[in-house]
Short mmCIF file of C-alpha atoms in Angstrom, two decimals:
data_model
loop_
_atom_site.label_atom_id
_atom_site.label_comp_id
_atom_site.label_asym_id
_atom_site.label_seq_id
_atom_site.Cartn_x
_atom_site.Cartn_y
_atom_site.Cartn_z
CA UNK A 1 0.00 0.00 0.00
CA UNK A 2 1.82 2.92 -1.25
CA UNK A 3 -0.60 6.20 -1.30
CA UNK A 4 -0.39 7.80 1.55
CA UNK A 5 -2.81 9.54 3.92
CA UNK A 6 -1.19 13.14 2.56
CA UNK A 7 -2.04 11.98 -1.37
CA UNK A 8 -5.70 11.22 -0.61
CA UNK A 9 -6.57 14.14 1.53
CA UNK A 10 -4.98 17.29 -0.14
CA UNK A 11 -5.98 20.94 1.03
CA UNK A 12 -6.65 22.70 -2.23
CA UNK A 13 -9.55 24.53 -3.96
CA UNK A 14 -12.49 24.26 -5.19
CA UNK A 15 -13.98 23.18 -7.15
CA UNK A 16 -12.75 19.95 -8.88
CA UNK A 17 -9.61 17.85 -7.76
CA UNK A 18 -8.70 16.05 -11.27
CA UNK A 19 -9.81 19.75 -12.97
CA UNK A 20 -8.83 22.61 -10.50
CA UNK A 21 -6.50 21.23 -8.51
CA UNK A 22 -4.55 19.12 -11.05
CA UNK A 23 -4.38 21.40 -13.74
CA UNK A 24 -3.32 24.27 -11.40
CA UNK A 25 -0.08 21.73 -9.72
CA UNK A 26 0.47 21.02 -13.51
CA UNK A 27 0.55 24.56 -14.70
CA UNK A 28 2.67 25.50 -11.32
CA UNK A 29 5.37 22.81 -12.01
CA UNK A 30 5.70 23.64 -15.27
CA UNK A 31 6.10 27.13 -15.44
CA UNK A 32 7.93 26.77 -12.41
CA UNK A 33 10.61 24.09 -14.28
CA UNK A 34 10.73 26.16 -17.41
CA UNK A 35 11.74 29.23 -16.20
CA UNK A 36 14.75 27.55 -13.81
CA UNK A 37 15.45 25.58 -17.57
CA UNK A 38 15.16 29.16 -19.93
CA UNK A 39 14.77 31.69 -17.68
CA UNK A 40 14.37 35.23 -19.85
CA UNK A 41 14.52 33.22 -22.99
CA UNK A 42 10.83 32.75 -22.68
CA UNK A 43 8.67 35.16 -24.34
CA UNK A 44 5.37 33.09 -24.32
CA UNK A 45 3.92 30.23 -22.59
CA UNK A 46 0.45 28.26 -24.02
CA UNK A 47 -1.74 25.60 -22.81
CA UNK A 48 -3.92 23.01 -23.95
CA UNK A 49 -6.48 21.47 -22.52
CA UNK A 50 -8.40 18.12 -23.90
CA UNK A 51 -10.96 15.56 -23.53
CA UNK A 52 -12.82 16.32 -20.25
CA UNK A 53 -10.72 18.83 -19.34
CA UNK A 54 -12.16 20.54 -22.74
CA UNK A 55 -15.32 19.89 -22.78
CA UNK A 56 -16.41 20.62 -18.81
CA UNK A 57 -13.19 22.92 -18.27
CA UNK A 58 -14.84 26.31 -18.03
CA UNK A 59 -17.69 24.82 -15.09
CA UNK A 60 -14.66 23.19 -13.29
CA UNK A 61 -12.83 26.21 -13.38
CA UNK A 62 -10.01 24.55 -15.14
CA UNK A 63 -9.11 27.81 -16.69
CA UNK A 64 -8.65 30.24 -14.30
CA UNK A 65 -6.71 27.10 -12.32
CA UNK A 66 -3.71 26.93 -15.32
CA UNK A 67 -3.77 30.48 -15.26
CA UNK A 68 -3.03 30.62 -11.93
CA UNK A 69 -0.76 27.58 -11.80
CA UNK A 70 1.57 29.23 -14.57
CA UNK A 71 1.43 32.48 -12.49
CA UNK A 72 3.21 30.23 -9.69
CA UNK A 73 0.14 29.98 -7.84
CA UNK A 74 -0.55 26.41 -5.51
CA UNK A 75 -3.96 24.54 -4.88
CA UNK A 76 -3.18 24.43 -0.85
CA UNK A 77 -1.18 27.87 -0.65
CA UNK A 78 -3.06 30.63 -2.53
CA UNK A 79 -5.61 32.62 -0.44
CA UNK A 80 -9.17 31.60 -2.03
CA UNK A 81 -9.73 35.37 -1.51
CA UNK A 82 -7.28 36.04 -3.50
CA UNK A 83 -7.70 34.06 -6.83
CA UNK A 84 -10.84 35.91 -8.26
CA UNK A 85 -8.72 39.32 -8.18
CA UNK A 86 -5.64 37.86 -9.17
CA UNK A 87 -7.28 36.63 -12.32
CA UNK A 88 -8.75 39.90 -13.14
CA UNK A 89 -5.35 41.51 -13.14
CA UNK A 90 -3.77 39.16 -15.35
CA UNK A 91 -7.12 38.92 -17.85
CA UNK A 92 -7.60 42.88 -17.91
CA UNK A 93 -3.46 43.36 -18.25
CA UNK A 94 -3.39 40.67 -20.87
CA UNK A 95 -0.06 40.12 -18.62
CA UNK A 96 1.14 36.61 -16.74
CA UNK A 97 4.27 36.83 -14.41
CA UNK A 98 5.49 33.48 -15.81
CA UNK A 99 6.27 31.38 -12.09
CA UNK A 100 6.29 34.83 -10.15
CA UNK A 101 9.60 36.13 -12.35
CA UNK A 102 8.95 36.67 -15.62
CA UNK A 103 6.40 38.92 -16.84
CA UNK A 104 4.65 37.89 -20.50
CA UNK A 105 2.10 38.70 -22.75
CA UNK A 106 -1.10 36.47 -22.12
CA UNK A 107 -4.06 36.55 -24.01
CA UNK A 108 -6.38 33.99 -22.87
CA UNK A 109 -8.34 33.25 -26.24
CA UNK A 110 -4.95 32.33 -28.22
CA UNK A 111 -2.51 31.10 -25.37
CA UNK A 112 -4.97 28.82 -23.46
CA UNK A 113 -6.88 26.36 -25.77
CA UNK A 114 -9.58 24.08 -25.41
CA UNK A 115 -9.38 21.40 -27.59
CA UNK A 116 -12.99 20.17 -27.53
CA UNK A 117 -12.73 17.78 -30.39
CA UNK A 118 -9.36 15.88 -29.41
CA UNK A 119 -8.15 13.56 -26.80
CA UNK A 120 -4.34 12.27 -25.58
CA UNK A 121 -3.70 8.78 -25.65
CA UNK A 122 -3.38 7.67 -21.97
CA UNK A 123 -6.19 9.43 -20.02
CA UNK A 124 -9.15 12.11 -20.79
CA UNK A 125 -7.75 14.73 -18.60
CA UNK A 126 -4.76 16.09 -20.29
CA UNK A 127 -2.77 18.68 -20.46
CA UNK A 128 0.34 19.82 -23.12
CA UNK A 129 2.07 22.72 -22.06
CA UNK A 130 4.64 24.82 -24.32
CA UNK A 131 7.34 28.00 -23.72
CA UNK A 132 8.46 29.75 -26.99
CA UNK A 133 11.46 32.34 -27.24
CA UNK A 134 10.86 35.35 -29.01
CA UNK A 135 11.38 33.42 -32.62
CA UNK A 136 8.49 31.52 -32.08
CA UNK A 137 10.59 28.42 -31.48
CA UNK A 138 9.24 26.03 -29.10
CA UNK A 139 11.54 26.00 -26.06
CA UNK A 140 10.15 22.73 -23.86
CA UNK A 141 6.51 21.60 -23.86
CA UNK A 142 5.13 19.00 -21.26
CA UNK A 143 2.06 16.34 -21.58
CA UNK A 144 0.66 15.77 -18.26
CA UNK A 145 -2.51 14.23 -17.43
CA UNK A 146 -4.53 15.02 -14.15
CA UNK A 147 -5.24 11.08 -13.00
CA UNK A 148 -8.09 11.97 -10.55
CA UNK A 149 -8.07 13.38 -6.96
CA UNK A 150 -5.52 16.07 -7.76
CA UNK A 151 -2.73 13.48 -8.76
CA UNK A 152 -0.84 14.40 -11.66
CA UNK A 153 1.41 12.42 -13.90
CA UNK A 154 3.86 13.12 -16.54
CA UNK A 155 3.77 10.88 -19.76
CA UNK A 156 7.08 10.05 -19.79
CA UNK A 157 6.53 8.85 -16.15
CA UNK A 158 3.73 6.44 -17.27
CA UNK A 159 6.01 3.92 -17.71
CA UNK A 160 8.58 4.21 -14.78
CA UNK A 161 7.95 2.95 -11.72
CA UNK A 162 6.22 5.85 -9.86
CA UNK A 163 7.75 8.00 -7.12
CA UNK A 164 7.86 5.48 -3.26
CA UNK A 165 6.09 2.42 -5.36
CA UNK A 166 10.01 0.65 -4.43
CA UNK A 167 9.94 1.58 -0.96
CA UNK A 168 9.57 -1.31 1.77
CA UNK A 169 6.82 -0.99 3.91
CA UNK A 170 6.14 -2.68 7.37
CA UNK A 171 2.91 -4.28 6.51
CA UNK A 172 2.10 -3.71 2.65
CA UNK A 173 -1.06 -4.84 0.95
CA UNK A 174 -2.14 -4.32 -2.43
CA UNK A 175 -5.82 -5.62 -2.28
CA UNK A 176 -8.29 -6.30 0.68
CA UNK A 177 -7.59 -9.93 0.89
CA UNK A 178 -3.78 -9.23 1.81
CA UNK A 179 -5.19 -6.24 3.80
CA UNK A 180 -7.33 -8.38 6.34
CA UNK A 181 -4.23 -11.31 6.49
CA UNK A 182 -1.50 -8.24 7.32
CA UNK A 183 -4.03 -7.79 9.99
CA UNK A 184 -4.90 -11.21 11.24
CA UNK A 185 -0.81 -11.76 11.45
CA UNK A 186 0.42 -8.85 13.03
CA UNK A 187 -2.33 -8.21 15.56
CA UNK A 188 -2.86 -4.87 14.43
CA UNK A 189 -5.82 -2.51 13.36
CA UNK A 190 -5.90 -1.52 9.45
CA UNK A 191 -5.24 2.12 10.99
CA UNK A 192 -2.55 1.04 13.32
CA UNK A 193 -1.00 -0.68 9.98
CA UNK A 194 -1.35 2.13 7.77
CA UNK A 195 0.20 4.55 10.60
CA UNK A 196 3.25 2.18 10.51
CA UNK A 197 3.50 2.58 6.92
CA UNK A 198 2.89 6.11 6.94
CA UNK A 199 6.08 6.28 9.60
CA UNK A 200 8.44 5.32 6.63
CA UNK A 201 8.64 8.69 5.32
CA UNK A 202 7.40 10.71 8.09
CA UNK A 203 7.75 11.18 12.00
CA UNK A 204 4.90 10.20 14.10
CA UNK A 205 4.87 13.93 15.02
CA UNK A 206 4.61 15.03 11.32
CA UNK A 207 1.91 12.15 10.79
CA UNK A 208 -0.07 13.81 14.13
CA UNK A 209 0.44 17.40 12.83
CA UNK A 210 -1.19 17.13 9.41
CA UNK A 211 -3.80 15.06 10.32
CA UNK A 212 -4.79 17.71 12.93
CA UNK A 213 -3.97 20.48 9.95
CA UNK A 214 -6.35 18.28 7.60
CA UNK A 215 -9.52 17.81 10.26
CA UNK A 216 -8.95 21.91 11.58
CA UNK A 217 -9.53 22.79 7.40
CA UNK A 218 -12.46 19.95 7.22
CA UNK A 219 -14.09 22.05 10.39
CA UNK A 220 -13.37 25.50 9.00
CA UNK A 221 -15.12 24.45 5.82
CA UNK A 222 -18.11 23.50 7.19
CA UNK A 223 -18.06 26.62 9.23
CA UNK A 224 -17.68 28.44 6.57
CA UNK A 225 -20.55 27.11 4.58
CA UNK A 226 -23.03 27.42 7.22
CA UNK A 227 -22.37 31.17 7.69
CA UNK A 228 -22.37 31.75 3.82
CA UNK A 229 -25.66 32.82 1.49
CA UNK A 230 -26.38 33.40 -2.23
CA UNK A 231 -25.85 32.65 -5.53
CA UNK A 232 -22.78 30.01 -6.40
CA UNK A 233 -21.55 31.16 -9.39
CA UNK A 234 -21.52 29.85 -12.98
CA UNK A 235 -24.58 30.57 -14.52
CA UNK A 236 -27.02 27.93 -13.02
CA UNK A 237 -28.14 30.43 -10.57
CA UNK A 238 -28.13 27.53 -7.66
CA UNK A 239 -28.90 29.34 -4.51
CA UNK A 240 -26.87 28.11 -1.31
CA UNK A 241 -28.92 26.52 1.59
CA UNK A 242 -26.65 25.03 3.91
CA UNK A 243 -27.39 28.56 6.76
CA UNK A 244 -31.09 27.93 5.67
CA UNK A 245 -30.96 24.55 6.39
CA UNK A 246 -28.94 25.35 9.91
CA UNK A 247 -31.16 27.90 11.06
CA UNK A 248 -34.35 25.76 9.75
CA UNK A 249 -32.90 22.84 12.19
CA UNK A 250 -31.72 25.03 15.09
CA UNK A 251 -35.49 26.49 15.04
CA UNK A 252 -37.08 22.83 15.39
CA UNK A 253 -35.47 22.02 18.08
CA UNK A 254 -35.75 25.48 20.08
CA UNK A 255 -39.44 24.53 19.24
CA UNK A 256 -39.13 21.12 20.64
CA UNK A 257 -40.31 20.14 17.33
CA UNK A 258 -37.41 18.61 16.12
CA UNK A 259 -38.22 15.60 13.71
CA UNK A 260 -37.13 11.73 13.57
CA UNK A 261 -34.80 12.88 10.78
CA UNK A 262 -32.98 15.47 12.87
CA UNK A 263 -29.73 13.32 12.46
CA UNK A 264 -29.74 12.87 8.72
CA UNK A 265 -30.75 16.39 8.71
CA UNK A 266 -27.59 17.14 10.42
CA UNK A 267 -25.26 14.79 8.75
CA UNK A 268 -26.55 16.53 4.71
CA UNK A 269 -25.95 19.55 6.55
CA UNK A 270 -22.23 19.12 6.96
CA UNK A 271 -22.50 17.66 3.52
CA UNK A 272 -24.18 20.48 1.95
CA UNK A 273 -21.97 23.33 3.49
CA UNK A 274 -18.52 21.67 2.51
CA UNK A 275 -19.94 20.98 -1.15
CA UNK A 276 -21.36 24.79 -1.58
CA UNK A 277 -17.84 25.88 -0.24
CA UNK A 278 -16.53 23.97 -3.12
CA UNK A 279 -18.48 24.90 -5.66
CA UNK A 280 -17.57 28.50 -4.92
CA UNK A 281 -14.19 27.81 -4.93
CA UNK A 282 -13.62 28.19 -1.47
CA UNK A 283 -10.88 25.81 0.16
CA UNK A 284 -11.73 21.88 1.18
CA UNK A 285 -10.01 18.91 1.30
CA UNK A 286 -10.09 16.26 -1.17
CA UNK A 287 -11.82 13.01 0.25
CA UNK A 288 -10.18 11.28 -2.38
CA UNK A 289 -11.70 14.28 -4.70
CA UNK A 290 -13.53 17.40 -4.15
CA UNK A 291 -16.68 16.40 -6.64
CA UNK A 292 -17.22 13.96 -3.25
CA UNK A 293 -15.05 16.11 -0.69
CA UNK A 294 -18.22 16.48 1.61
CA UNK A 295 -18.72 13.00 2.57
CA UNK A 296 -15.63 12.09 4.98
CA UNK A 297 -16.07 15.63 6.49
CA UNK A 298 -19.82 15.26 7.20
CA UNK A 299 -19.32 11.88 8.73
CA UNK A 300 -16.23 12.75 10.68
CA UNK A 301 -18.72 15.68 12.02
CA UNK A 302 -21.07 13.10 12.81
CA UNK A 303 -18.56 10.79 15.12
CA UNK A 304 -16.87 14.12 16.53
CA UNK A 305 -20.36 15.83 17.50
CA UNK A 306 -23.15 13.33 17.87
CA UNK A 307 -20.89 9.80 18.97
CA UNK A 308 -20.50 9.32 22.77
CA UNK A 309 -17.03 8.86 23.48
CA UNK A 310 -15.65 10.73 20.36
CA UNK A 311 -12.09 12.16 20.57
CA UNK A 312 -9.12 12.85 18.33
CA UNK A 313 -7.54 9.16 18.51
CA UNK A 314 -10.40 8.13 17.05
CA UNK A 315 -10.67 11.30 14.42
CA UNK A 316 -7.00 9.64 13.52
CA UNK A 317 -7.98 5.96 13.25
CA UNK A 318 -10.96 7.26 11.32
CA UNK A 319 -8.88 8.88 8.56
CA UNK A 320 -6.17 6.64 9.02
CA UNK A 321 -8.63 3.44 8.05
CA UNK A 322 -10.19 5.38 5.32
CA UNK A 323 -6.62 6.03 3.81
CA UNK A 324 -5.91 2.38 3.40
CA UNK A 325 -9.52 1.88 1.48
CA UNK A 326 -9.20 4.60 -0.68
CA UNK A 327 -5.39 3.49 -1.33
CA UNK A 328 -7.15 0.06 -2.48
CA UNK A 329 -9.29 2.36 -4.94
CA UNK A 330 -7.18 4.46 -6.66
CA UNK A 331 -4.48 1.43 -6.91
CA UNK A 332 -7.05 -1.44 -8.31
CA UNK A 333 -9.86 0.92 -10.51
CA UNK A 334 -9.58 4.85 -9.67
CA UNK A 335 -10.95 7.78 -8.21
CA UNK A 336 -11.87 9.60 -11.13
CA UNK A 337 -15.07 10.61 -12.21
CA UNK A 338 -13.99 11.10 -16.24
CA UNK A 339 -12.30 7.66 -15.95
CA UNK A 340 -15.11 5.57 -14.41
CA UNK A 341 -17.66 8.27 -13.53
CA UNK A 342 -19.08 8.92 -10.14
CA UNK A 343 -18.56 5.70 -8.69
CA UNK A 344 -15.70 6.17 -8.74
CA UNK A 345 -15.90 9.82 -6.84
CA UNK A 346 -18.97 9.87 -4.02
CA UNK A 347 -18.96 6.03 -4.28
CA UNK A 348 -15.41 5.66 -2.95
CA UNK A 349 -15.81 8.51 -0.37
CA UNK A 350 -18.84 6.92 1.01
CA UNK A 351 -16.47 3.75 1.27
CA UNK A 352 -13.60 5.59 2.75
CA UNK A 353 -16.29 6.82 5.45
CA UNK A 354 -18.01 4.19 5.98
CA UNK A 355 -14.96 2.15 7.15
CA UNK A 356 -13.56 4.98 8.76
CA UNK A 357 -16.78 5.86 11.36
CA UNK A 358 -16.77 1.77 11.81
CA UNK A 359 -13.16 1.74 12.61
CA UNK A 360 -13.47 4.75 14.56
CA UNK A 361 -16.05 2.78 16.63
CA UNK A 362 -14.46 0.11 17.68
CA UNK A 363 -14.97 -2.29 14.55
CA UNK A 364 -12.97 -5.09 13.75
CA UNK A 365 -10.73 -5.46 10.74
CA UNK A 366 -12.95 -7.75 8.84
CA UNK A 367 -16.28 -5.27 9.81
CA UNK A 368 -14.19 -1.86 8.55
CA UNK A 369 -14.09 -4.26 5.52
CA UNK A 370 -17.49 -5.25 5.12
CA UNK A 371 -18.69 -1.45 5.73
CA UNK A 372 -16.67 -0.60 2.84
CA UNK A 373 -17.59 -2.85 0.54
CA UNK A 374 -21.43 -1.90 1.71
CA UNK A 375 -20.84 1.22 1.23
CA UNK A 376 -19.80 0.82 -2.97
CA UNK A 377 -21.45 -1.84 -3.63
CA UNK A 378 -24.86 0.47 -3.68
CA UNK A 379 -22.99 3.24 -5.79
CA UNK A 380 -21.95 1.06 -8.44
CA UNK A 381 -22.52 2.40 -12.19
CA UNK A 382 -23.34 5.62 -10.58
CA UNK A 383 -22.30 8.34 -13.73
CA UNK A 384 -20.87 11.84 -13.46
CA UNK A 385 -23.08 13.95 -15.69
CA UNK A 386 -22.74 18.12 -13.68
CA UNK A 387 -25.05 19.83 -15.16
CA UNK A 388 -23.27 22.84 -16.84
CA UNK A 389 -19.90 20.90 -15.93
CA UNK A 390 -20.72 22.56 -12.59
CA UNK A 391 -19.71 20.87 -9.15
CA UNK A 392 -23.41 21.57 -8.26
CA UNK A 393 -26.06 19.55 -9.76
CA UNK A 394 -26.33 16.59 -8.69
CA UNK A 395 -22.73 16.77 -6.50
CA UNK A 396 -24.03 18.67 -3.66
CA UNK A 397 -27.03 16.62 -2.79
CA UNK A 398 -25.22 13.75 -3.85
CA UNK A 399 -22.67 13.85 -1.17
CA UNK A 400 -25.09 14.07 1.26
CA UNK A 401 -26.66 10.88 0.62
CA UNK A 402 -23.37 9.59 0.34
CA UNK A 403 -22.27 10.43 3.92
CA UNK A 404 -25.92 8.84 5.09
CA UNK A 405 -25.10 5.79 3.42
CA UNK A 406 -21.47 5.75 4.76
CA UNK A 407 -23.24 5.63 8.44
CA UNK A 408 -25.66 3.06 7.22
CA UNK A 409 -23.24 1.10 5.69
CA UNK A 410 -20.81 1.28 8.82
CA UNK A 411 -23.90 0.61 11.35
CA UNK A 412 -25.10 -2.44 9.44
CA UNK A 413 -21.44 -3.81 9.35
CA UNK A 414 -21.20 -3.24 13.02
CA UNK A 415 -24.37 -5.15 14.04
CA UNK A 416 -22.64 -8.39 12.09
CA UNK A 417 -19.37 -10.36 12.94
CA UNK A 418 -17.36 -9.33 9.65
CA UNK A 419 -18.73 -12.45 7.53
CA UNK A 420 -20.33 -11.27 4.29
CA UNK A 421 -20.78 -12.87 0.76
CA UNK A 422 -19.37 -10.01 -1.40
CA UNK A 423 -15.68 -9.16 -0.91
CA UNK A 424 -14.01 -5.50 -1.20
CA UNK A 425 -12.33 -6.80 -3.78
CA UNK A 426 -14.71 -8.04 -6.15
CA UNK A 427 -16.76 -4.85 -5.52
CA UNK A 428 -13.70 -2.94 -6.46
CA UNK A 429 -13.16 -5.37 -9.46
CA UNK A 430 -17.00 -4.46 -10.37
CA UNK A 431 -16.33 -1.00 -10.35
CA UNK A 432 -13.33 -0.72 -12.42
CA UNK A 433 -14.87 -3.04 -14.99
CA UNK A 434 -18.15 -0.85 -14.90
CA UNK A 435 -16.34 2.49 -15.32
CA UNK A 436 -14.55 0.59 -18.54
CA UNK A 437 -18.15 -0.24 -19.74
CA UNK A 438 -19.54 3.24 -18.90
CA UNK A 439 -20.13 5.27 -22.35
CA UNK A 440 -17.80 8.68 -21.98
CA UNK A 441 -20.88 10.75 -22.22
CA UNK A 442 -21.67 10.08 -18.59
CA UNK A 443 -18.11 9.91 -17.54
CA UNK A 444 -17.57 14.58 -16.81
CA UNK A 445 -18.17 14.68 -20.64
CA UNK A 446 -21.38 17.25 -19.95
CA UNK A 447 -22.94 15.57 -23.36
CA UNK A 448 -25.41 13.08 -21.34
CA UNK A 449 -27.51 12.46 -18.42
CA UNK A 450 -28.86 15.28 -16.61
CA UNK A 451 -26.02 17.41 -18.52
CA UNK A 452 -28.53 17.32 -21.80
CA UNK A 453 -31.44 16.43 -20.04
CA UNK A 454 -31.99 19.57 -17.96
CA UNK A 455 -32.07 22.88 -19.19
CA UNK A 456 -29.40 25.35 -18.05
CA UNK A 457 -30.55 28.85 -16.91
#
């Protein structure tokens, strides 16, 4: 098991992981690595965008994330505050400061292209970018393609063996089935496992200090999106309704009214306000993505707020066991919604939580592993079809029901002894082989499902 807690949970922006936050590292490396390569011998820098990042590009904010990537801008550093104005300057100057140091001409219709009709061999999210001196001659240009979850990868890296894949780990597992059996030999908890692993690159005290980092943005998120009102932007004129919802709920019970469904109330609530944040552009975590970033947070709010006993060992076993599932997700299928649609997205973060809130309450290894299967298993063939290529319809309501489901699904495992007929694996098998049998129009494409089905306005 080689991806680590701090590749599945990335602080970054809104609001798309494989289409903000990847393009925007891309752009960033790039321009970052061809001006340390050229320097002042660069007079113009253009990039191309294709397949999904093409065609739903401009309602994932794809654009303004290369143009701030190849200003020397970062997913988890820039102030969200900052981006809108920061794009305005560089769009009304016609002006980019190439990595922070070079200043260049920029004219977004001719230097950044959106190749609607085209795709790159090894994955629908790619990227090529070129530098030019001032001959016109093309200095360095780069193919990268954004793999899902904010992981990028160069295509001349396809083929090597990627960055810690070598390393030796203390109790490595590739699938469930070794997963469980590292388990059953050493003793251990999948979290206590993954914790060991995590320990080969970092200090226990580095390990302790970004989870706490990770959970404090997770919190300020949903903060932020219960204080927030309005219009989200891009055109589908979606009015936020996670304060609403709050102050609809708070009201109930100052009534002593409050209904049966006060909990899931609650628990789409957290939901809600992380996935309007997103949509705004505001700054979450991706939980494995940001399409489905509101799932592990609402759930995690759940254990923390509403769970007798709750504390931060269990906040860290919690994320801890849900790195190890997604790990098993994004190694044996994927986690992104243009490869194998949204299975692949709010199915796996409803997995990730699910085992997570069962691990986090005391679950065995073999019932974390039957509460994530549960929890895919009923998200299979699920498609990723944003209306508008927005992060809005159906992703916010959708990660609500996702982060129900992951409490279901971790309940149900609890109140059995770990034996159940279908595997992890073979659900994980089922996904991969449905997102290969998935037509690309509901895989981000925004050409069907409710994409063509529902009118924009």
């Amino acid at each position: 098991m080689t991806v680590s807690l701090f590749d599945l949970f990335k602080i970054g922006l809104g609001p798309s992981s494989s289409h903000t936050v990847g393009p925007m590292k891309a752009a960033q490396r790039f321009a970052v690595e061809a001006h340390a390569k050229y320097g002042n011998r660069i007079s113009r820098v253009v990039a191309e965008l294709y397949g999904s990042l093409a065609l739903t590009g401009k309602g994932h904010a794809t654009d303004k994330a290369v143009i701030l990537g190849l200003a020397g801008e970062l997913p988890d550093l820039i102030d969200p505050e900052r981006a809108d104005p920061l794009l305005a300057e560089i769009r009304t100057a016609k002006v980019l400061v190439l990595a922070g140091q070079i200043p260049l001409p920029f004219v977004e219709g001719r230097d950044l292209v959106f190749r609607y009709d085209a795709l790159l061999p090894h994955h629908t999210n790619g990227m090529r970018f070129l530098a030019f001196d001032a001959d016109g001659q093309a200095l360095t240009t780069r193919i990268t393609y954004s793999i899902g979850g904010g992981f990028i990868i160069d295509e001349e890296d396809l083929d090597k063996v990627q960055a810690g894949a070598s390393r030796s780990f203390p109790y490595p597992f590739s699938n469930g089935k070794e997963m469980l059996a590292q388990g059953r030999k050493s003793g251990l908890k999948i979290a206590e496992m993954v914790l060991a692993n995590e320990c080969v690159a970092r200090s226990p005290a580095e390990i302790d200090e970004g989870i706490d980092r990770i959970w404090q943005v997770m919190q300020d998120c949903v903060a932020r999106g219960l204080t927030r009102d309005g219009q989200l932007p891009g055109g589908l004129n979606v009015q936020r309704r996670a304060k609403k919802l709050a102050e609809s709920i708070e009201a109930d019970r100052g009534r002593n009214t409050a209904p049966p469904t006060e909990m899931f109330d609650r628990v789409s609530l957290y939901a809600i306000a992380v996935n309007e944040e997103n949509a705004a552009g505001g700054r979450v975590v991706t939980a494995p993505t940001n399409g489905a970033a509101g799932i592990v947070p609402a759930v995690l709010h759940y254990y923390s707020r509403h769970c007798p006993g709750a504390d931060r060992a269990g906040i860290a076993t919690f994320m801890l066991t849900a790195t190890a599932i997604g790990g098993l997700f994004k190694t044996n299928a994927s986690i992104s919604g243009a490869e194998v649609g949204c299975q692949g997205e709010v199915g796996v973060a409803c997995s990730m939580a699910a085992a997570g809130l069962c691990a986090a309450l005391g679950g065995t290894n073999e019932q974390i592993e039957n509460a994530a299967e549960i929890g895919m298993e009923h998200h299979l063939g699920m498609t990723c079809d944003p209306i508008g290529g927005l992060v809005q319809i159906p992703c916010i309501e959708r990660n609500a029901f996702g982060a129900i489901k992951a409490i279901n699904a971790a309940s149900l495992a609890l109140k059995g002894d770990g034996t159940h007929k279908v595997s992890l694996d073979q659900v994980i098998e089922t996904m991969r082989q449905t997102g290969l049998d998935m037509m690309s129009k509901y895989k981000e494409t925004a050409q069907g499902g409710l994409a063509v089905n529902v009118v924009e306005c």
